Coordinates of C-alpha atoms in Angstrom, one line a residue:
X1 CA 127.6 86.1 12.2
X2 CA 125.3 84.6 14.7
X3 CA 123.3 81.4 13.8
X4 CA 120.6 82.7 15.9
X5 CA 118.4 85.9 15.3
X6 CA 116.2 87.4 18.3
X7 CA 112.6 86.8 17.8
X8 CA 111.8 90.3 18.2
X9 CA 114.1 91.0 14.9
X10 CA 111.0 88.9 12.9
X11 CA 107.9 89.8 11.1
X12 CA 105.0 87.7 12.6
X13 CA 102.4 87.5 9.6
X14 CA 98.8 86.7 9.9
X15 CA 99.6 83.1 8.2
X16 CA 101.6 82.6 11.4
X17 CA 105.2 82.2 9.7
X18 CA 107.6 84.6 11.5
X19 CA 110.3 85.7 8.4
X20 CA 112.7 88.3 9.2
X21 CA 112.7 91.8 7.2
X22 CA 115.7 90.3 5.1
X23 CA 114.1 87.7 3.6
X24 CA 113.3 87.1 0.5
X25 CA 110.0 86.6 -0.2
X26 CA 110.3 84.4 -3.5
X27 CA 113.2 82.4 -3.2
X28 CA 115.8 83.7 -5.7
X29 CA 113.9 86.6 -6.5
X30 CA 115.6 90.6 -5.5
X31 CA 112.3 91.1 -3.1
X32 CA 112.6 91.3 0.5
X33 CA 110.0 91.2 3.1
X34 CA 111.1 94.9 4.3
X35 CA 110.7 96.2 0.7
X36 CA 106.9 95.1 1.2
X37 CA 106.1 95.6 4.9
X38 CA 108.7 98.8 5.3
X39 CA 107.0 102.3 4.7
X40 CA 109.3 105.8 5.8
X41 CA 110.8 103.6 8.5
X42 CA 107.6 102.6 9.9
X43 CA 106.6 98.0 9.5
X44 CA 103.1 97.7 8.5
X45 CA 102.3 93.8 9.0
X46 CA 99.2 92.3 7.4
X47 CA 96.4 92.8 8.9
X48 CA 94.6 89.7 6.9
X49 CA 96.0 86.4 6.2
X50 CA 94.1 87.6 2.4
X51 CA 96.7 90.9 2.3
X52 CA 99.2 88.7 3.0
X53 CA 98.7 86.5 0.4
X54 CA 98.1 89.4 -2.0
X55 CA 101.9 90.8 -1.3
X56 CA 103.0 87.7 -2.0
X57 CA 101.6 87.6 -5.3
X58 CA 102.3 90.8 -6.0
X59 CA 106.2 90.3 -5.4
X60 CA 105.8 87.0 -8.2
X61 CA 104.4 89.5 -10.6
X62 CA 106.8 92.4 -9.4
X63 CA 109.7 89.8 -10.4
X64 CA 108.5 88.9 -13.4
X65 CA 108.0 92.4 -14.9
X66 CA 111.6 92.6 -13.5
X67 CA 112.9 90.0 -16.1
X68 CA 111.9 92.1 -18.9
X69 CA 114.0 95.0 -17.7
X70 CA 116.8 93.5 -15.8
X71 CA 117.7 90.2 -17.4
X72 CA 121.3 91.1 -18.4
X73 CA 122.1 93.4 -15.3
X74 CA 123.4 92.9 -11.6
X75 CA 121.3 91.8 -9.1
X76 CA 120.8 94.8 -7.3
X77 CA 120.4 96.4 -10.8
X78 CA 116.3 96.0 -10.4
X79 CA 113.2 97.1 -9.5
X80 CA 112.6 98.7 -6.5
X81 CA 109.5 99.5 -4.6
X82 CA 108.8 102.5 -2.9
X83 CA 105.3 102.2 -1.0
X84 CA 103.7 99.2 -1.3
X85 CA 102.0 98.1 2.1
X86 CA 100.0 101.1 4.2
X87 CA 96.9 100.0 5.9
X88 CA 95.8 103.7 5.8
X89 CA 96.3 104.4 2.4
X90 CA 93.5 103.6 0.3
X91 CA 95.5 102.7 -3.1
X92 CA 98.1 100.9 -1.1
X93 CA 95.8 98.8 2.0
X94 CA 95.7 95.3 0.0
X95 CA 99.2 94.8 -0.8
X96 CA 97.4 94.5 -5.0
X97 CA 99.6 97.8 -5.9
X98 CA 102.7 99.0 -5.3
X99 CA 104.7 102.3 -6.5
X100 CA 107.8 101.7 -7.4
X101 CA 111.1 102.3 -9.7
X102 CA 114.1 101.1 -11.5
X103 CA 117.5 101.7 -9.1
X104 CA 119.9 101.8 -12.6
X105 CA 116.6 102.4 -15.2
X106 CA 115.0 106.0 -16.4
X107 CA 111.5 105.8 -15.6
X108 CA 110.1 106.2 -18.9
X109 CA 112.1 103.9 -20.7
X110 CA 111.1 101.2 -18.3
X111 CA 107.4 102.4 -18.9
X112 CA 107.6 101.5 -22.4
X113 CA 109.5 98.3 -21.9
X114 CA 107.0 97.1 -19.4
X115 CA 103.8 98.2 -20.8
X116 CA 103.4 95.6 -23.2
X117 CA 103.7 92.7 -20.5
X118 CA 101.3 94.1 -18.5
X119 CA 97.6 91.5 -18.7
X120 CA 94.0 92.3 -18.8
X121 CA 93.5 92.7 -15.1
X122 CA 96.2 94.5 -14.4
X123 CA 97.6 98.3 -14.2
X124 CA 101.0 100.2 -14.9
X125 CA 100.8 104.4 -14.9
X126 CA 103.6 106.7 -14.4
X127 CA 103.2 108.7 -11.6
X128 CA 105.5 111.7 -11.2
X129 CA 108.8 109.7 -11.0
X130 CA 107.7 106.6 -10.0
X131 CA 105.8 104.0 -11.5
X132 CA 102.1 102.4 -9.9
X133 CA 101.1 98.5 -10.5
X134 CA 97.8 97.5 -9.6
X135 CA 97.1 93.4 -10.3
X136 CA 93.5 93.2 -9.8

């Protein structure tokens, strides 16, 4: 494998770091930048240094609802977001919420096993068979 990726392979975010689709955006955490920015095939960067922050956020509270459901399972054994990032989309243009589900998990089970870790300020529904998280 090459030591050296393109530039045009990269994500250029409003902060001005350039990360690559790949890469995790907490470092050992199951969250890559594509999961955030990636929506049917389509990259949606930040449009705000703020949004961008919010994602990030939002992927350290994403993995740490993940540690109540997938503590003794594999890696890729985890939560897995669905839409998260869509400028146009009013419920999804922050990067705050994020719909997602469980790739080894049943839905409702990881409803109930979640809902009790979820704070004040946040939001967990079920919404047909995916789950929507809302921090703020």
């Amino acid at each position: 494998m090459s030591k050296h990726i393109a530039n045009n392979y990269f994500y250029c975010l409003p902060s001005g770091n350039n990360v690559h689709p790949c890469r995790l955006i907490h470092k050992d955490g199951t969250l890559m930048w594509k999961h955030a920015l990636l929506f049917e095939n389509t990259p949606h960067l930040p449009a705000t240094e703020a949004h961008e922050q919010h994602i990030i956020k939002t992927a350290q509270r994403l993995e740490e609802l993940n540690s109540w459901v997938s503590s003794d399972m594999e890696a890729w054994e985890c939560l897995m977001p669905i839409a998260w990032y869509v400028p146009d989309n009013d419920e999804l243009s922050e990067g705050i919420s994020v719909f997602f589900k469980h790739t080894n998990q049943n839905i409702d089970s990881v409803y109930t096993a979640l809902k009790s870790h979820i704070l004040a300020h946040e939001n967990l529904e079920l919404r047909n068979q995916y789950l929507y998280f809302r921090r703020c």
